[in-house]
Coordinates of C-alpha atoms in Angstrom, one line a residue:
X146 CA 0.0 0.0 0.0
X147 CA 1.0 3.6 -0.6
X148 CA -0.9 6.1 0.7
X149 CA 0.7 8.8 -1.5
X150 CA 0.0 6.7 -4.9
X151 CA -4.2 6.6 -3.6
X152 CA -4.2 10.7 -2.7
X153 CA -2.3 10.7 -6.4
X154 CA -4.9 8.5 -8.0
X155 CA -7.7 10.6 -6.6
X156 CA -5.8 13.3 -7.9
X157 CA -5.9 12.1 -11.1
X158 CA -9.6 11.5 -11.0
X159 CA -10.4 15.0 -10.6
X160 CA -12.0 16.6 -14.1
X161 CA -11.6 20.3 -14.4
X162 CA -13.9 19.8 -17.4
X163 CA -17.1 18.7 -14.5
X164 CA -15.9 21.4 -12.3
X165 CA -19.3 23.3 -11.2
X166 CA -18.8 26.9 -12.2
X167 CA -19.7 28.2 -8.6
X168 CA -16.5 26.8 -7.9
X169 CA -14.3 28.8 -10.6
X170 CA -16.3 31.6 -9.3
X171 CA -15.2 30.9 -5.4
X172 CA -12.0 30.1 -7.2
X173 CA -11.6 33.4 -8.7
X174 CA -12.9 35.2 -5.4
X175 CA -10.4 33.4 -3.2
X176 CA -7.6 33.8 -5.4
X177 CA -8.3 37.9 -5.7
X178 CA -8.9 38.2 -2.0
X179 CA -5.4 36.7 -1.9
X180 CA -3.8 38.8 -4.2
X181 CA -5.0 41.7 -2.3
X182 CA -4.0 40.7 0.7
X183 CA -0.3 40.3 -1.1
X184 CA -0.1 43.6 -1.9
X185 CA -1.2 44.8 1.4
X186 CA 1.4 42.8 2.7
X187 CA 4.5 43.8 0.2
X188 CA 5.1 47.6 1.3
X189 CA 5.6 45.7 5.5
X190 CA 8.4 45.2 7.3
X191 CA 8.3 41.6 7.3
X192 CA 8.3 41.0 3.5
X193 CA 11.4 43.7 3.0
X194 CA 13.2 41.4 5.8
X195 CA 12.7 38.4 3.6
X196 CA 13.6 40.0 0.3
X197 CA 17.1 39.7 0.6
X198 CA 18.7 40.6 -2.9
X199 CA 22.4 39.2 -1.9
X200 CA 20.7 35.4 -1.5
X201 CA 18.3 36.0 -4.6
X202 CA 19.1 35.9 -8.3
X203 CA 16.8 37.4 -11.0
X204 CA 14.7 35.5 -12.4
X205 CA 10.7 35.9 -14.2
X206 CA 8.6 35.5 -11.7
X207 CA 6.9 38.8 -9.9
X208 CA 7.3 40.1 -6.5
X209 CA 3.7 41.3 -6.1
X210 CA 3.6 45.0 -5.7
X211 CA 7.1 45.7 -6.3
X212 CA 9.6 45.7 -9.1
X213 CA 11.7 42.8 -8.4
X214 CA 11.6 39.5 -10.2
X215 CA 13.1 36.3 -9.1
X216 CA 13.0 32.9 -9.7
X217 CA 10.4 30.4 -9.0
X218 CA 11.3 29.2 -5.4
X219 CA 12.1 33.0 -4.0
X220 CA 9.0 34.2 -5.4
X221 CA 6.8 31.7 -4.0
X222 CA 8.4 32.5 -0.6
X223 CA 8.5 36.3 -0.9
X224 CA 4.5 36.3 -2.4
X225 CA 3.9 34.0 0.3
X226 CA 5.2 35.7 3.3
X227 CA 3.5 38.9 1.7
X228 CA 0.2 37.3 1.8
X229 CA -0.2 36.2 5.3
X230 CA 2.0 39.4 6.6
X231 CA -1.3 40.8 8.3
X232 CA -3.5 37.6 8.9
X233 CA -6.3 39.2 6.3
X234 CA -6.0 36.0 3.8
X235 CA -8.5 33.4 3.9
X236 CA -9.4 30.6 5.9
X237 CA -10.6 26.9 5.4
X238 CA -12.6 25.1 7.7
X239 CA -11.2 21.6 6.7
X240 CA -7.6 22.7 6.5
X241 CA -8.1 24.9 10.1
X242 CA -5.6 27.1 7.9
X243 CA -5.1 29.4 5.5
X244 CA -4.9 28.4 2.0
X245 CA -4.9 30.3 -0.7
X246 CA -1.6 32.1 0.3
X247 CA -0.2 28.5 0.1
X248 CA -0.9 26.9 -3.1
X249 CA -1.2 30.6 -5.5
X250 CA 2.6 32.0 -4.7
X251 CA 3.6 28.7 -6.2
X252 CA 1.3 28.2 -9.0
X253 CA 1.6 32.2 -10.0
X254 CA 5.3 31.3 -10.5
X255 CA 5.1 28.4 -11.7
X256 CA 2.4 30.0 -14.4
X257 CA 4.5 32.6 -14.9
X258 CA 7.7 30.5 -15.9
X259 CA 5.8 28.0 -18.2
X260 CA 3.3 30.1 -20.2
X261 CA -0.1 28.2 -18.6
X262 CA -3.1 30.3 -19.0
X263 CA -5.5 31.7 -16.4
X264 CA -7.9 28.7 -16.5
X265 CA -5.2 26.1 -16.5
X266 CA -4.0 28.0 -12.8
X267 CA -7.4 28.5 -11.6
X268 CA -8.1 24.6 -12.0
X269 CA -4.4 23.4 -11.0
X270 CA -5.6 26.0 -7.5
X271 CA -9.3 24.2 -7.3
X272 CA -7.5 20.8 -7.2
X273 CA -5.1 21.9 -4.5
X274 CA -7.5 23.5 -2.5
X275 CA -9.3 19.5 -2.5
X276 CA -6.0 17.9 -1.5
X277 CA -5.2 20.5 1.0
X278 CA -8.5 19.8 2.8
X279 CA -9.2 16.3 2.1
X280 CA -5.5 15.5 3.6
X281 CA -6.4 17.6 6.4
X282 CA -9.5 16.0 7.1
X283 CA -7.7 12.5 8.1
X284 CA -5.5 14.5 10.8
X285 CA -7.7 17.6 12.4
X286 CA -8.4 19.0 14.8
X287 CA -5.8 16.7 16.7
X288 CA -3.0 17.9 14.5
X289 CA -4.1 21.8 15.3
X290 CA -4.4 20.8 18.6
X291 CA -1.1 19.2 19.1
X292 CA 0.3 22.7 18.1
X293 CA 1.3 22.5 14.0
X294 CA 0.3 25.2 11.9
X295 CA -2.1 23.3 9.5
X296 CA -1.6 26.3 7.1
X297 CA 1.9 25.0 6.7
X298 CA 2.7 21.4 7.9
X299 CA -1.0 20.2 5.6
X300 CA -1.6 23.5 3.1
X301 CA 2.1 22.1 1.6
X302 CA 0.6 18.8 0.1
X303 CA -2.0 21.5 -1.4
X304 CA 0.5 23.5 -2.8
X305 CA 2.6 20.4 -4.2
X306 CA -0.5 19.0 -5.5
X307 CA -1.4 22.0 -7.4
X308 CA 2.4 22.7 -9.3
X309 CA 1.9 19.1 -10.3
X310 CA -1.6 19.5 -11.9
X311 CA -0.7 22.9 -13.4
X312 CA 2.5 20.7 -14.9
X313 CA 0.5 17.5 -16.1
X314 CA 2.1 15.2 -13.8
X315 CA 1.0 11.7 -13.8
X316 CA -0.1 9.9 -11.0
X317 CA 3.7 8.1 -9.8
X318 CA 5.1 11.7 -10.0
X319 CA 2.4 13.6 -8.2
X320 CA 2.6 10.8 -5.9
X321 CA 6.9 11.5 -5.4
X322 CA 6.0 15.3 -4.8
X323 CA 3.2 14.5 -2.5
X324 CA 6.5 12.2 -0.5
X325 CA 8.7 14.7 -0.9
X326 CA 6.5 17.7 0.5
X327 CA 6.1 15.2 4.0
X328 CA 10.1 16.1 4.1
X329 CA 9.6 19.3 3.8
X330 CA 6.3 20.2 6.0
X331 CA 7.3 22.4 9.1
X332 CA 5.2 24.9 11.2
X333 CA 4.5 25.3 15.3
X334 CA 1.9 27.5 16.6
X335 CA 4.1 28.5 18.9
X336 CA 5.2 31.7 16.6
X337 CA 1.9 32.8 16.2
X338 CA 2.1 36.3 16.7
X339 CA 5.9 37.0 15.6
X340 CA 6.9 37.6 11.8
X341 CA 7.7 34.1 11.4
X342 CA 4.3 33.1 11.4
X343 CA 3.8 34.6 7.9
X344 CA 7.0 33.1 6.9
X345 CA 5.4 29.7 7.2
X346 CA 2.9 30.5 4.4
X347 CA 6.5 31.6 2.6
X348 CA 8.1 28.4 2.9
X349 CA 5.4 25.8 2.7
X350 CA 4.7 27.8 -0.8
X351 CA 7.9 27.7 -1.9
X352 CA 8.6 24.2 -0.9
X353 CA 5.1 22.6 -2.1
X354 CA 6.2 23.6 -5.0
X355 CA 9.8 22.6 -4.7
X356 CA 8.8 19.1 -3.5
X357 CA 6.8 19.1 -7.0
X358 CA 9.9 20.1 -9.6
X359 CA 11.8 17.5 -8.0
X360 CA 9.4 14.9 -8.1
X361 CA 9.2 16.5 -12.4
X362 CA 13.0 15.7 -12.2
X363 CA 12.7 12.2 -11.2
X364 CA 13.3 12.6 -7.7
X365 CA 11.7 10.1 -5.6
X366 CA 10.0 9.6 -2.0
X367 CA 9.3 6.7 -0.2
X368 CA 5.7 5.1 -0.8
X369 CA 4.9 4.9 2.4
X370 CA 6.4 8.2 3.6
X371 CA 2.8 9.3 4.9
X372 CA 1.6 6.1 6.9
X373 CA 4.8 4.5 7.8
X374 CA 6.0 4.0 11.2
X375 CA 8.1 6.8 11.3
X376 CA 5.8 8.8 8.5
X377 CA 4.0 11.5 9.0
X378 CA 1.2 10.5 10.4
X379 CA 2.7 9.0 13.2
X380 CA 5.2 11.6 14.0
X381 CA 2.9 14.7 13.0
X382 CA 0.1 13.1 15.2
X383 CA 1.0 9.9 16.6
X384 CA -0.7 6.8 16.9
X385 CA -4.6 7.1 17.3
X386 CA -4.7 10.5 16.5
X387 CA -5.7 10.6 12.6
X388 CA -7.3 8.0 10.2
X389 CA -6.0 7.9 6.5
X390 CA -9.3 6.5 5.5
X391 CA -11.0 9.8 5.5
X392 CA -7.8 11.6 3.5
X393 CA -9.4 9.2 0.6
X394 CA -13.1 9.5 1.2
X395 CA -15.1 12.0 -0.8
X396 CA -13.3 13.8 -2.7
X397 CA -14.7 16.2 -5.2
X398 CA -18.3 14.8 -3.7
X399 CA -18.2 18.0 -3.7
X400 CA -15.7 19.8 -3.4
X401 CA -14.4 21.6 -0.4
X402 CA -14.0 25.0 -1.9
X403 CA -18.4 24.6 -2.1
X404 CA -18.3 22.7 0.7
X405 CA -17.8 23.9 3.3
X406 CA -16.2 25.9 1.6
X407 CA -13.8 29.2 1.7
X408 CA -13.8 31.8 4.4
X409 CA -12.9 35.3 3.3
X410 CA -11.8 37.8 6.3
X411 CA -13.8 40.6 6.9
X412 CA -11.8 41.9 10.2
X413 CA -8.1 42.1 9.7
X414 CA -6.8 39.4 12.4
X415 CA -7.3 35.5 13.4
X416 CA -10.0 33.9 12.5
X417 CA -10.8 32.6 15.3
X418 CA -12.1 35.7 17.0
X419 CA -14.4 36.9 13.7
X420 CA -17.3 35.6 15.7
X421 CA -17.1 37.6 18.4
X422 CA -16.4 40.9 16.5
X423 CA -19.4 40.4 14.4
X424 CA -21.6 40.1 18.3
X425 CA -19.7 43.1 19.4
X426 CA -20.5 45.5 16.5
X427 CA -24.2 44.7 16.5
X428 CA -24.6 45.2 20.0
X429 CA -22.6 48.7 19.9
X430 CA -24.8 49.6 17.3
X431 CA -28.0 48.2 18.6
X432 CA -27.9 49.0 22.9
X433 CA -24.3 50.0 23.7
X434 CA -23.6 54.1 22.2
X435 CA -20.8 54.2 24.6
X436 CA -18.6 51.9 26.7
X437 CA -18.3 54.1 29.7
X438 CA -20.5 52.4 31.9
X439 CA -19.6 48.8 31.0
X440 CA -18.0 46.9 33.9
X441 CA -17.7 43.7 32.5
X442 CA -17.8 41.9 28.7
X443 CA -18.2 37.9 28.6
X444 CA -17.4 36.1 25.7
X445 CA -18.3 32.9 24.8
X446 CA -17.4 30.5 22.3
X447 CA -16.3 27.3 21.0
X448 CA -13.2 25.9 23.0
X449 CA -11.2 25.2 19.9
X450 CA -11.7 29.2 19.5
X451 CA -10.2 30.1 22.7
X452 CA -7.2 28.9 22.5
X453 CA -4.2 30.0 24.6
X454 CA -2.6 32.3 22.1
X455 CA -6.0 33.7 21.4
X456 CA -6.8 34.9 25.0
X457 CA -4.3 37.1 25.3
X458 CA -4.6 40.7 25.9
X459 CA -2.6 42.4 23.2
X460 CA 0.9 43.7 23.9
X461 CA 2.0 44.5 20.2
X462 CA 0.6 45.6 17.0
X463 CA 1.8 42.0 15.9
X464 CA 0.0 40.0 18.5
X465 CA -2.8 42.2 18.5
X466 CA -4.2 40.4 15.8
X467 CA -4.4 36.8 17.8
X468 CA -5.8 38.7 20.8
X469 CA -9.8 38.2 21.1
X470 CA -9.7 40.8 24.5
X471 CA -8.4 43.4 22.3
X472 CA -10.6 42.6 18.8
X473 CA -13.5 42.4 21.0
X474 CA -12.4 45.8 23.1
X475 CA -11.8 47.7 19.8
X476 CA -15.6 46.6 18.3
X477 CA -17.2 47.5 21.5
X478 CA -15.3 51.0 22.1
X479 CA -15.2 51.7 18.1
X480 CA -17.8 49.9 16.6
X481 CA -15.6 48.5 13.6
X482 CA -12.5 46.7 13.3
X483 CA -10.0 47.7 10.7
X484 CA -6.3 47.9 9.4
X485 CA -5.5 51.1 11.3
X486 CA -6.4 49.6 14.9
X487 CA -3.4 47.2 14.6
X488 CA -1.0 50.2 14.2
X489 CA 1.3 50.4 17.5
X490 CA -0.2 54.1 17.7
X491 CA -3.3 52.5 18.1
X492 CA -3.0 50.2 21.2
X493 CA -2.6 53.3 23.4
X494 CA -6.3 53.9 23.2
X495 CA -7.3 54.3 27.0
X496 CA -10.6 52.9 27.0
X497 CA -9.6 50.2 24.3
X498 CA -7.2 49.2 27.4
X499 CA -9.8 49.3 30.1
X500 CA -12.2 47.3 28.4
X501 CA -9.9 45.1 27.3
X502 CA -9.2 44.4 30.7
X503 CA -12.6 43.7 31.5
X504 CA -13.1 40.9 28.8
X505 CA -13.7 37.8 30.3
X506 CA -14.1 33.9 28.3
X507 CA -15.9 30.9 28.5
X508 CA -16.4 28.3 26.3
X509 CA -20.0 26.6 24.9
X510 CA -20.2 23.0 24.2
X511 CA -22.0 23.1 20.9
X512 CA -19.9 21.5 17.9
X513 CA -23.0 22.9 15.4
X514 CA -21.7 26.6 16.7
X515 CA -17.9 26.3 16.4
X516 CA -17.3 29.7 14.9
X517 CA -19.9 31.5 16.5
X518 CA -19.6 33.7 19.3
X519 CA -22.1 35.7 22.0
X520 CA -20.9 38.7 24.0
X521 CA -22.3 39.6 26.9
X522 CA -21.8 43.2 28.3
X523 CA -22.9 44.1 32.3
X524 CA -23.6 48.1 32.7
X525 CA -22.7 49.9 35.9
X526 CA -26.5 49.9 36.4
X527 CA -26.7 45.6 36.4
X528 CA -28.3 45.7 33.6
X529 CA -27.2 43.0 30.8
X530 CA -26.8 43.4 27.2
X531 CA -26.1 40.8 24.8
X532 CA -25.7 40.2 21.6
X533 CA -25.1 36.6 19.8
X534 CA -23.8 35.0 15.9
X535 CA -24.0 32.2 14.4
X536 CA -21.5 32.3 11.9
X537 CA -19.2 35.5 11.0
X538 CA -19.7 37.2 8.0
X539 CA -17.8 35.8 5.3
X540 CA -18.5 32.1 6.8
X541 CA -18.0 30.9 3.3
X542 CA -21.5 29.9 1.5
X543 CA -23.4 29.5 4.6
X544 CA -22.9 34.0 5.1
X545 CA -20.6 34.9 1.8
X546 CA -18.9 37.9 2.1
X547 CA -21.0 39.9 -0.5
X548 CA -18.9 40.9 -3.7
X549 CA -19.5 44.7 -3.4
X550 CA -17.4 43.9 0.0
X551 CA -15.2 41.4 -1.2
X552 CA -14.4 44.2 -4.3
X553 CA -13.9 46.8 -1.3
X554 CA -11.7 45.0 0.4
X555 CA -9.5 44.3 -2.5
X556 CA -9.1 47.9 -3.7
X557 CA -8.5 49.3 0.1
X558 CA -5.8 46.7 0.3
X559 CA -4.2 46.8 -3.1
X560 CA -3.3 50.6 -2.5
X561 CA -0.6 50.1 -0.4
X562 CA 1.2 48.9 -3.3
X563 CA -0.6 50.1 -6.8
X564 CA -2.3 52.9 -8.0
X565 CA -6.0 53.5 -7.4
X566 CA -6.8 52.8 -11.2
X567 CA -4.3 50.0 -12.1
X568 CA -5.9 48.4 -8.9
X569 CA -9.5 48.8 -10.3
X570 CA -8.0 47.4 -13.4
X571 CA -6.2 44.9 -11.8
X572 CA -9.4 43.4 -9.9
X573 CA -11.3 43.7 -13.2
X574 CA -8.8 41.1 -14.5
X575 CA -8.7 38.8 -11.6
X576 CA -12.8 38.4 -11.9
X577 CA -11.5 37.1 -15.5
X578 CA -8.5 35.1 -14.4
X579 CA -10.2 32.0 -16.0
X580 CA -10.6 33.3 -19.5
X581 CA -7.2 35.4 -19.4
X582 CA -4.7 33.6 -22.5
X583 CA -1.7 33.6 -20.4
X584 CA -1.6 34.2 -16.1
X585 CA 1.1 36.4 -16.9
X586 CA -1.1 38.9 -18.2
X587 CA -2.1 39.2 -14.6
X588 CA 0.8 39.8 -13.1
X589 CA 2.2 42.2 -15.7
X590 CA -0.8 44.4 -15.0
X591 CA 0.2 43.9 -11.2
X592 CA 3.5 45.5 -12.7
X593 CA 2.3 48.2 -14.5
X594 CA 0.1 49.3 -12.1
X595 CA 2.7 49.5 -9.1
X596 CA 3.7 53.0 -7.9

C-alpha cells in the first residue's frame, strides 16, 4: 500500500472539465482576496526582511507590488510571506488554515515561468484546495491541537499538489512530490504572533512547489512516507490520532471549496475571534452608544476558538491580531475593526485598554456553533446586554462575504502597493483570471500598475 499513490490516483480522477462553475467563481474570489492581501502585505516590514537581494538571483517571476523578479522558489516565498504578513488572507474550515496564500505564490510562478493560461491556474488552485482539505481531514483538529500550523505542515501537500496539476504530472510523480513535501512540512503554533508566522505561508509555498519540480526531475520519495511507522502520520500526530481513510473519502463529492467551503476575512486578524467581532459590532450599534459604563464583557465561544494564544490581551501591533480581548475591546469601544487599529499608535487607546481588561471567556459546548460567538456586556446599572452570531460574515456559502465587499476589500488593500486605477483594473482582471490567454497577463498588469 501507498498512501501517497491513492491521494495521487484521486488526484488524477479530478475533471476540471465537471468542475461546477460556482466553484471557478469561489475560485476566482479566493484567489483575488489573496492577491489583495499580497499587496497589502508587500510595502511591511516583514516582507522587506525576507527579500534579501544578496541570496536572490533574478529571475521571471513577480514580487507582487514591487519591481523585483526572481526565480520560481524566491518568489513563491517572498509572495507568500506577503500574503499572510497581516492575517487578512482566507481561511478553510477543513484545512483549520489558510490556503490560498499556500498553493497561488507557487502556481503564480510556476504559471508565470511555463506560459499556462488563467484557466489552467485556476483549476491546478481548485485541485489543490481539494487535496489540502481532504488531507487535512484525516488528521484535524488533533494535529491543530497538538500545536502544527495546519496552514503550513497540511496546506504544503495542497500546494505540491497544485504545481503538479498545473504541470500534467502523472499519477507516480504527483505521488513522489506529495513524499517529498512530508520532508519538507514544518510549522509550530508556537510563533503565532511574531513575523515568522507569515514566513510559514512563505516556505510551505515555496517548498510545495519545490517538492513538485523534483518529483518533475525524477526525484523520488518513499511510498509509504505518509503512513509508515516513522511517516507522517505518526510523527505529525501519533498513533490514534488521525485515520487515512478519510484523506481518501469524498473527494470532489463536492468539493471543499463549495463545501464547506472558503472563508474570506472581513476583520483584519485570526480567524478565530471573527465571531465575536461580528456580536460586538451589532450590539454597539443596537444598545451600547458608549462603553463608559460597561463593567464587565463575557465572551463565549467554542473551545477550539479560545485557545491559549487567542486569550491574550494584546501587547504588540503584531500579536494584536491573535488577541480576542483586544478585537472584542476595539468593536465595542469603536464599533468597527479595521487595518488602522493594529498600528502600534493605536494600542494606546485608554478605553480600548480598560475594556480590554474587563473581557472575560468561556467556552459553549455546541460542535454545530464552532465559529460562532455571543458577548455579553454588564452596565454599571446591572443591567445586561447581549448580543449573539452564528456564523461570522464571510463564513463561506453559509454567510458569503457579498462581492460589493469582497471588491472593497481588495481595492483598500491593493493601494498600499498600486495605483488607485491600475488596482481597479487589476481586480477587473482577476474576476476574469479564467478566461485570461496567459496568467502572466495578470501579473504584468500587477507591474504596470505599481507605484
Amino acid at each position: 500500500m501507498s498512501l501517497s499513490l491513492d491521494l495521487a490516483r484521486r488526484v488524477a480522477a479530478l475533471d476540471p472539465a465537471t468542475f461546477d462553475p460556482e466553484a471557478v467563481r469561489w475560485a476566482r474570489n479566493a484567489i483575488a482576496d489573496m492577491i489583495g492581501c499580497t499587496l497589502l502585505g508587500a510595502p511591511t516590514d516583514t516582507t522587506g526582511t525576507v527579500l534579501m537581494p544578496d541570496l536572490y538571483g533574478p529571475g521571471p517571476c513577480l514580487v507582487l507590488g514591487r519591481r523585483e523578479r526572481l526565480g520560481m522558489l524566491d518568489a513563491a516565498f517572498v509572495n507568500g510571506t506577503a500574503g499572510h504578513a497581516l492575517d487578512y488572507d482566507d481561511t478553510s474550515k477543513s484545512l483549520s488554515g489558510h490556503p490560498t496564500v499556500i498553493i497561488i505564490p507557487g502556481l503564480l510562478a510556476l504559471a508565470e515561468s511555463r506560459g499556462a493560461s488563467g484557466r489552467a491556474l485556476t483549476d491546478a488552485y481548485i485541485v489543490g484546495v481539494e487535496a489540502a482539505t481532504r488531507f487535512a481531514r484525516g488528521v484535524n483538529f488533533q494535529h491543530y491541537e497538538k500545536g502544527w500550523h495546519p496552514t503550513a505542515t497540511l496546506g504544503i501537500f495542497g500546494a505540491a499538489v497544485a504545481a503538479s496539476a498545473l504541470m500534467g504530472l502523472d499519477e507516480a510523480r504527483t505521488a513522489h512530490a506529495i513524499s517529498i513535501a512530508a520532508s519538507l512540512a514544518s510549522g509550530l503554533k508556537a510563533n503565532f504572533g511574531t513575523e515568522t508566522k507569515p514566513m510559514h505561508a512563505g516556505l510551505a509555498a515555496r517548498n510545495g512547489l519545490f517538492a513538485a519540480l523534483l518529483a518533475e526531475k525524477g526525484v523520488t520519495g518513499a511510498p509509504t512516507a505518509l503512513e509508515h511507522p516513522q511517516g507522517f502520520l505518526e510523527v505529525f500526530n501519533g498513533a490514534g490520532a488521525y485515520d487515512a481513510a478519510r484523506m481518501l473519502e469524498g473527494w470532489g463529492a463536492p468539493l471543499d471549496l463549495l463545501s464547506p467551503g472558503i472563508s474570506i476575512k472581513k476583520y483584519p486578524c485570526v480567524y478565530s475571534v471573527h465571531g465575536a467581532i461580528d456580536a460586538a459590532i451589532a450590539l454597539r450599534a443596537e444598545a451600547l452608544p458608549e462603553t463608559a459604563e460597561v463593567t464587565d464583557v463575557l465572551v463565549r465561544m467554542h473551545p477550539r476558538r479560545l485557545l491559549p494564544h487567542v486569550r491574550n490581551p494584546a501587547t504588540s501591533a503584531l500579536n494584536a491580531k491573535f488577541s480576542l480581548p483586544y478585537a472584542v475591546a476595539r468593536a465595542l469601544v469603536n464599533g468597527s475593526v479595521l487595518l488602522e487599529h493594529f498600528d502600534d499608535a493605536a494600542l494606546g487607546d485608554p478605553e480600548v485598554t480598560r475594556v480590554m481588561g474587563l473581557i472575560r471567556m468561556e467556552p459553549h459546548e455546541d460542535d454545530a456553533n464552532d465559529y460562532g460567538a455571543e458577548v455579553a456586556v454588564t452596565l454599571a446599572s446591572g443591567e445586561v446586554r447581549r448580543q449573539a452570531v452564528q456564523a461570522p460574515l464571510g463564513r463561506g456559502p453559509e454567510t458569503p462575504l457579498p462581492q460589493e465587499m469582497l471588491e472593497a476589500k481588495f481595492l483598500d488593500c491593493a493601494r498600499a502597493s498600486l495605483t488607485e486605477e491600475g488596482a481597479a483594473r487589476v481586480f477587473a482582471l482577476l474576476m476574469g483570471l479564467d478566461t485570461l490567454p496567459q496568467a502572466a497577463d495578470l501579473t504584468a498588469a500587477i507591474e504596470a500598475a505599481t507605484r
